[in-house]
Amino acid sequence: MLGSAVLAQTYPSKPVRLIVTYPPAGSSDLMARILGQKLSELWGQPVLVENKAGAAGSIGMEYAAHQAPDGYSFVIGNLGPTVVNPILSKVPYDVEREFVPVSLIATGPNILVVNPSTQAKTLGELMAYARANPGKLNFGSGGSGSVAHLSGEMFKSLARVDIVHVPYKGGILSVNDLLAGHVQIVFSDALPVMQHIRAGKLRALAVTSPERSALAPEIPTCVESGLPLVAVNWWGVLLPAGTPKAITEKFRADLVKVMQDPEVKEKFASLGVDAVSGTPEQFGAYIKSETAKYAKLIKEQGIKGE
């Protein structure tokens, strides 16, 4: 044990790799670059961002699981590859067995947006219209199993409405078709829709976070609007299982320091997410509760992977 404690005092003594499970320029990648730069300044060692995209994040998770458990590689896992993919399909990794949760680093609500040609001005009006017109409304998402898709399925289940899912090959494509009026509803992350909401091209009815979002405090939550729907996207840091405890603890202390940096908070807010941090126990328990929630929804709604 003494050996690993001494190791932690000098850690890190060489470059560290940060694995991102999505392509460059997406939310996960942009967060990774902000985080990597700050950790690099703190450690005096380069943090190299490595994009391993594909299979909705599963390829990067499998790659991260097979890295040496020495603290010199870590991954940003989010709701999709950490929780949803393993429920929807057979994935070549086991999150609980092959990773050590370190801390949640960001949460971001979805915003329920409609095309202004839709008569509904509130979530209550949308539910009333959908109930009176079963099968008439379409909702777009970035693909089966995406948080936008699952939010829509949760909406269908809780509001007892019949709306039709239209999957796209990415969230931005569903927003483009919402603007064009080809679909009427999208549950989108904040970044792609805020400018269109402010310009009056889209109407925001609710956010899916438990509390109102600091990014758009004027938009009520689904819960406030009478629908107990809570579905947030989230991102957290995981290390390969077997990483020495002393290194995990040093890593977490440094990560928390960086996540509390006002500049990091500001940069994350510009991406439409809240910078957060916590303990490995909290993050591990959160992954378990999210898994239970989405497993139930996926089973009840008969959702299939693509």
Coordinates of C-alpha atoms in Angstrom, one line a residue:
M1 CA 0.0 0.0 0.0
L2 CA 2.9 2.3 0.8
G3 CA 4.1 1.9 -2.8
S4 CA 0.9 3.2 -4.2
A5 CA 0.8 6.2 -1.8
V6 CA 4.3 7.2 -2.8
L7 CA 3.2 6.7 -6.5
A8 CA 0.2 9.1 -5.9
Q9 CA 2.6 11.8 -4.6
T10 CA 4.4 11.9 -7.9
Y11 CA 1.3 11.3 -10.0
P12 CA 1.1 12.2 -12.9
S13 CA 4.7 12.0 -14.0
K14 CA 4.0 11.6 -17.7
P15 CA 1.2 12.6 -20.3
V16 CA -2.3 11.5 -19.5
R17 CA -4.8 10.4 -22.1
L18 CA -8.5 11.5 -22.0
I19 CA -10.7 9.2 -24.1
V20 CA -13.8 10.8 -25.7
T21 CA -16.4 8.3 -27.0
Y22 CA -17.7 10.8 -29.7
P23 CA -16.2 12.7 -32.7
P24 CA -14.5 16.0 -32.4
A25 CA -16.6 19.2 -31.9
G26 CA -19.5 17.6 -30.1
S27 CA -20.5 18.4 -26.5
S28 CA -18.4 15.6 -24.9
D29 CA -15.3 16.6 -27.0
L30 CA -15.6 20.3 -26.2
M31 CA -16.0 19.5 -22.4
A32 CA -13.0 17.2 -22.6
R33 CA -10.8 19.9 -24.1
I34 CA -11.8 22.4 -21.4
L35 CA -11.2 19.8 -18.7
G36 CA -8.0 18.5 -20.3
Q37 CA -6.4 22.0 -20.5
K38 CA -7.2 22.8 -16.8
L39 CA -5.9 19.4 -15.6
S40 CA -2.8 19.9 -17.7
E41 CA -2.1 23.3 -16.1
L42 CA -2.6 21.8 -12.6
W43 CA -0.5 18.7 -13.2
G44 CA 2.3 20.3 -15.4
Q45 CA 1.7 17.3 -17.8
P46 CA 0.0 17.2 -21.1
V47 CA -3.6 15.8 -21.2
L48 CA -4.1 14.3 -24.7
V49 CA -7.7 14.1 -25.9
E50 CA -8.2 10.9 -27.9
N51 CA -11.5 10.6 -29.9
K52 CA -12.7 7.0 -30.2
A53 CA -16.1 7.4 -31.8
G54 CA -18.7 4.9 -33.2
A55 CA -21.5 2.6 -32.1
A56 CA -23.2 5.5 -30.2
G57 CA -20.2 5.7 -27.8
S58 CA -19.7 2.0 -27.2
I59 CA -16.4 1.7 -29.2
G60 CA -14.8 4.3 -27.0
M61 CA -16.1 2.7 -23.8
E62 CA -14.7 -0.7 -24.8
Y63 CA -11.3 0.9 -25.7
A64 CA -11.2 2.7 -22.3
A65 CA -12.0 -0.4 -20.4
H66 CA -9.0 -2.2 -21.9
Q67 CA -6.4 0.5 -20.9
A68 CA -3.8 -0.1 -18.2
P69 CA -5.3 0.7 -14.7
D70 CA -2.5 3.1 -13.8
G71 CA -4.3 6.5 -13.8
Y72 CA -2.8 7.5 -17.2
S73 CA -6.0 7.1 -19.1
F74 CA -9.6 8.0 -18.3
V75 CA -12.8 8.4 -20.1
I76 CA -15.8 10.8 -20.1
G77 CA -18.8 8.5 -20.1
N78 CA -22.3 9.9 -20.5
L79 CA -25.9 8.5 -20.3
G80 CA -25.8 6.8 -23.7
P81 CA -22.8 4.4 -23.6
T82 CA -22.8 4.2 -19.8
V83 CA -26.4 3.3 -19.2
V84 CA -28.6 3.1 -22.3
N85 CA -26.5 1.1 -24.8
P86 CA -25.9 -1.8 -22.4
I87 CA -29.7 -2.0 -21.9
L88 CA -30.6 -1.8 -25.6
S89 CA -27.9 -4.1 -27.0
K90 CA -25.1 -6.5 -26.1
V91 CA -22.0 -4.3 -25.6
P92 CA -18.4 -5.6 -25.2
Y93 CA -17.9 -4.0 -21.8
D94 CA -19.4 -4.1 -18.3
V95 CA -19.5 -0.6 -16.7
E96 CA -19.8 -1.9 -13.1
R97 CA -17.1 -4.5 -13.5
E98 CA -14.6 -2.7 -15.7
F99 CA -14.7 0.9 -14.5
V100 CA -14.2 2.9 -11.3
P101 CA -16.6 5.9 -11.2
V102 CA -14.7 9.1 -10.1
S103 CA -17.2 12.0 -10.3
L104 CA -20.1 13.4 -12.3
I105 CA -18.7 16.5 -14.2
A106 CA -21.8 17.9 -16.0
T107 CA -25.5 17.8 -16.3
G108 CA -27.7 19.3 -19.0
P109 CA -31.4 19.5 -19.4
N110 CA -33.4 18.8 -22.5
I111 CA -35.7 21.6 -23.7
L112 CA -39.0 20.6 -25.1
V113 CA -39.3 22.8 -28.2
V114 CA -42.1 23.0 -30.7
N115 CA -42.5 24.6 -34.1
P116 CA -44.4 27.9 -33.6
S117 CA -47.1 26.6 -36.1
T118 CA -48.1 24.2 -33.3
Q119 CA -51.0 25.9 -31.5
A120 CA -49.8 24.8 -28.0
K121 CA -48.3 27.7 -25.9
T122 CA -47.8 25.5 -22.8
L123 CA -47.0 21.9 -22.0
G124 CA -50.6 21.5 -20.7
E125 CA -52.0 22.7 -24.1
L126 CA -49.6 20.4 -26.0
M127 CA -50.8 17.3 -23.9
A128 CA -54.4 18.3 -24.5
Y129 CA -53.9 18.6 -28.2
A130 CA -51.9 15.3 -28.4
R131 CA -54.7 13.5 -26.6
A132 CA -57.4 14.9 -28.9
N133 CA -55.3 14.1 -32.0
P134 CA -53.6 10.7 -31.5
G135 CA -50.9 9.9 -34.0
K136 CA -50.9 13.3 -35.5
L137 CA -47.8 14.8 -33.8
N138 CA -44.3 13.7 -34.7
F139 CA -41.3 14.1 -32.4
G140 CA -37.7 14.0 -33.8
S141 CA -34.6 12.7 -32.0
G142 CA -30.9 12.1 -32.7
G143 CA -31.7 8.3 -33.0
S144 CA -33.1 5.4 -31.1
G145 CA -31.9 5.3 -27.5
S146 CA -30.7 8.9 -27.5
V147 CA -31.7 11.0 -24.5
A148 CA -34.0 13.0 -26.8
H149 CA -35.7 9.8 -27.9
L150 CA -36.0 8.5 -24.3
S151 CA -37.4 11.9 -23.1
G152 CA -40.1 11.6 -25.9
E153 CA -41.0 8.1 -24.8
M154 CA -41.2 9.2 -21.2
F155 CA -43.5 12.0 -22.3
K156 CA -45.7 9.5 -24.2
S157 CA -45.9 7.2 -21.2
L158 CA -46.5 9.8 -18.5
A159 CA -48.8 12.1 -20.5
R160 CA -50.6 9.0 -22.0
V161 CA -50.4 10.4 -25.5
D162 CA -49.8 8.8 -28.9
I163 CA -47.0 10.8 -30.8
V164 CA -44.8 9.3 -33.5
H165 CA -41.0 9.0 -33.1
V166 CA -38.9 10.1 -36.1
P167 CA -35.2 9.2 -35.6
Y168 CA -32.4 11.1 -37.3
K169 CA -28.7 10.5 -37.6
G170 CA -28.0 13.3 -35.1
G171 CA -29.8 15.8 -32.9
I172 CA -29.0 18.8 -35.1
L173 CA -30.8 17.2 -38.0
S174 CA -33.9 16.8 -36.0
V175 CA -33.7 20.5 -35.0
N176 CA -33.4 21.5 -38.6
D177 CA -36.5 19.5 -39.5
L178 CA -38.3 21.0 -36.6
L179 CA -37.5 24.5 -37.9
A180 CA -38.7 23.4 -41.4
G181 CA -42.0 22.1 -39.9
H182 CA -41.4 18.4 -40.8
V183 CA -41.7 17.4 -37.2
Q184 CA -43.6 19.3 -34.5
I185 CA -41.7 18.4 -31.3
V186 CA -38.1 17.9 -30.3
F187 CA -36.5 17.3 -26.8
S188 CA -33.2 19.0 -27.5
D189 CA -30.1 19.9 -25.5
A190 CA -29.9 23.6 -25.0
L191 CA -27.0 24.5 -27.3
P192 CA -28.6 23.8 -30.7
V193 CA -32.0 25.5 -29.9
M194 CA -31.4 28.6 -27.7
Q195 CA -30.6 30.9 -30.6
H196 CA -33.8 29.8 -32.4
I197 CA -35.9 30.2 -29.2
R198 CA -34.5 33.7 -28.7
A199 CA -35.2 34.6 -32.4
G200 CA -38.8 33.3 -32.1
K201 CA -38.3 30.5 -34.6
L202 CA -39.0 27.8 -32.0
R203 CA -41.2 27.9 -28.9
A204 CA -39.9 26.4 -25.7
L205 CA -42.5 24.8 -23.5
A206 CA -40.6 23.1 -20.7
V207 CA -37.2 21.8 -19.5
T208 CA -36.6 18.2 -18.3
S209 CA -34.4 19.0 -15.4
P210 CA -35.7 18.7 -11.8
E211 CA -35.2 22.5 -11.3
R212 CA -35.3 25.4 -13.8
S213 CA -32.1 25.7 -15.7
A214 CA -29.8 28.7 -15.0
L215 CA -29.3 28.8 -18.8
A216 CA -33.0 29.6 -19.4
P217 CA -34.6 30.4 -16.1
E218 CA -37.8 31.7 -17.8
I219 CA -38.7 28.2 -19.1
P220 CA -40.8 26.1 -16.6
T221 CA -39.9 22.5 -15.7
C222 CA -42.1 19.6 -16.9
V223 CA -42.7 18.9 -13.2
E224 CA -44.0 22.5 -12.6
S225 CA -46.2 22.1 -15.6
G226 CA -47.9 19.1 -14.1
L227 CA -45.9 16.3 -15.7
P228 CA -43.5 14.3 -13.5
L229 CA -40.9 14.0 -16.3
V230 CA -37.2 14.3 -15.3
A231 CA -34.6 13.3 -17.9
V232 CA -31.2 15.0 -18.0
N233 CA -28.1 14.2 -20.0
W234 CA -25.0 13.9 -17.9
W235 CA -21.3 13.3 -18.2
G236 CA -18.9 11.8 -15.7
V237 CA -15.3 10.6 -15.4
L238 CA -14.4 6.9 -15.1
L239 CA -11.0 5.2 -14.7
P240 CA -10.3 1.6 -15.6
A241 CA -11.1 -0.9 -12.8
G242 CA -8.0 -1.8 -10.8
T243 CA -6.5 1.7 -10.7
P244 CA -4.7 2.0 -7.3
K245 CA -6.9 3.7 -4.7
A246 CA -4.3 6.3 -3.8
I247 CA -4.2 7.4 -7.5
T248 CA -8.0 7.4 -7.8
E249 CA -8.2 9.6 -4.7
K250 CA -5.5 12.0 -5.9
F251 CA -7.2 12.1 -9.4
R252 CA -10.6 12.9 -7.9
A253 CA -9.3 15.6 -5.6
D254 CA -7.7 17.3 -8.6
L255 CA -10.8 16.8 -10.8
V256 CA -13.0 18.4 -8.1
K257 CA -10.6 21.4 -7.9
V258 CA -10.8 21.9 -11.7
M259 CA -14.6 21.5 -11.8
Q260 CA -15.0 24.2 -9.2
D261 CA -12.9 26.7 -11.2
P262 CA -15.1 29.7 -12.2
E263 CA -13.6 29.7 -15.7
V264 CA -14.6 26.0 -16.2
K265 CA -18.1 26.7 -14.9
E266 CA -18.4 29.6 -17.3
K267 CA -17.2 27.6 -20.3
F268 CA -19.4 24.6 -19.5
A269 CA -22.4 27.0 -19.2
S270 CA -21.6 28.3 -22.7
L271 CA -22.1 24.7 -23.9
G272 CA -25.5 24.5 -22.3
V273 CA -24.5 22.4 -19.3
D274 CA -23.9 22.9 -15.6
A275 CA -20.4 22.0 -14.2
V276 CA -20.8 19.7 -11.2
S277 CA -18.6 17.4 -9.0
G278 CA -19.1 14.8 -6.3
T279 CA -17.8 11.6 -4.8
P280 CA -17.3 8.2 -6.5
E281 CA -20.0 6.7 -4.3
Q282 CA -22.5 9.4 -5.4
F283 CA -21.6 8.9 -9.1
G284 CA -21.8 5.0 -8.7
A285 CA -25.2 5.2 -7.1
Y286 CA -26.4 7.7 -9.7
I287 CA -25.4 5.3 -12.6
K288 CA -27.3 2.5 -10.8
S289 CA -30.5 4.6 -10.4
E290 CA -30.3 5.9 -14.0
T291 CA -29.9 2.3 -15.2
A292 CA -33.0 1.1 -13.2
K293 CA -35.1 4.1 -14.5
Y294 CA -34.2 3.6 -18.2
A295 CA -34.4 -0.2 -18.1
K296 CA -38.0 0.1 -16.8
L297 CA -38.9 2.7 -19.5
I298 CA -37.2 0.7 -22.4
K299 CA -39.0 -2.5 -21.3
E300 CA -42.4 -0.8 -20.8
Q301 CA -42.3 1.1 -24.1
G302 CA -40.8 -1.8 -26.1
I303 CA -37.9 0.4 -27.3
K304 CA -35.4 -1.3 -29.6
G305 CA -31.9 -0.3 -30.5
E306 CA -31.1 0.7 -34.1

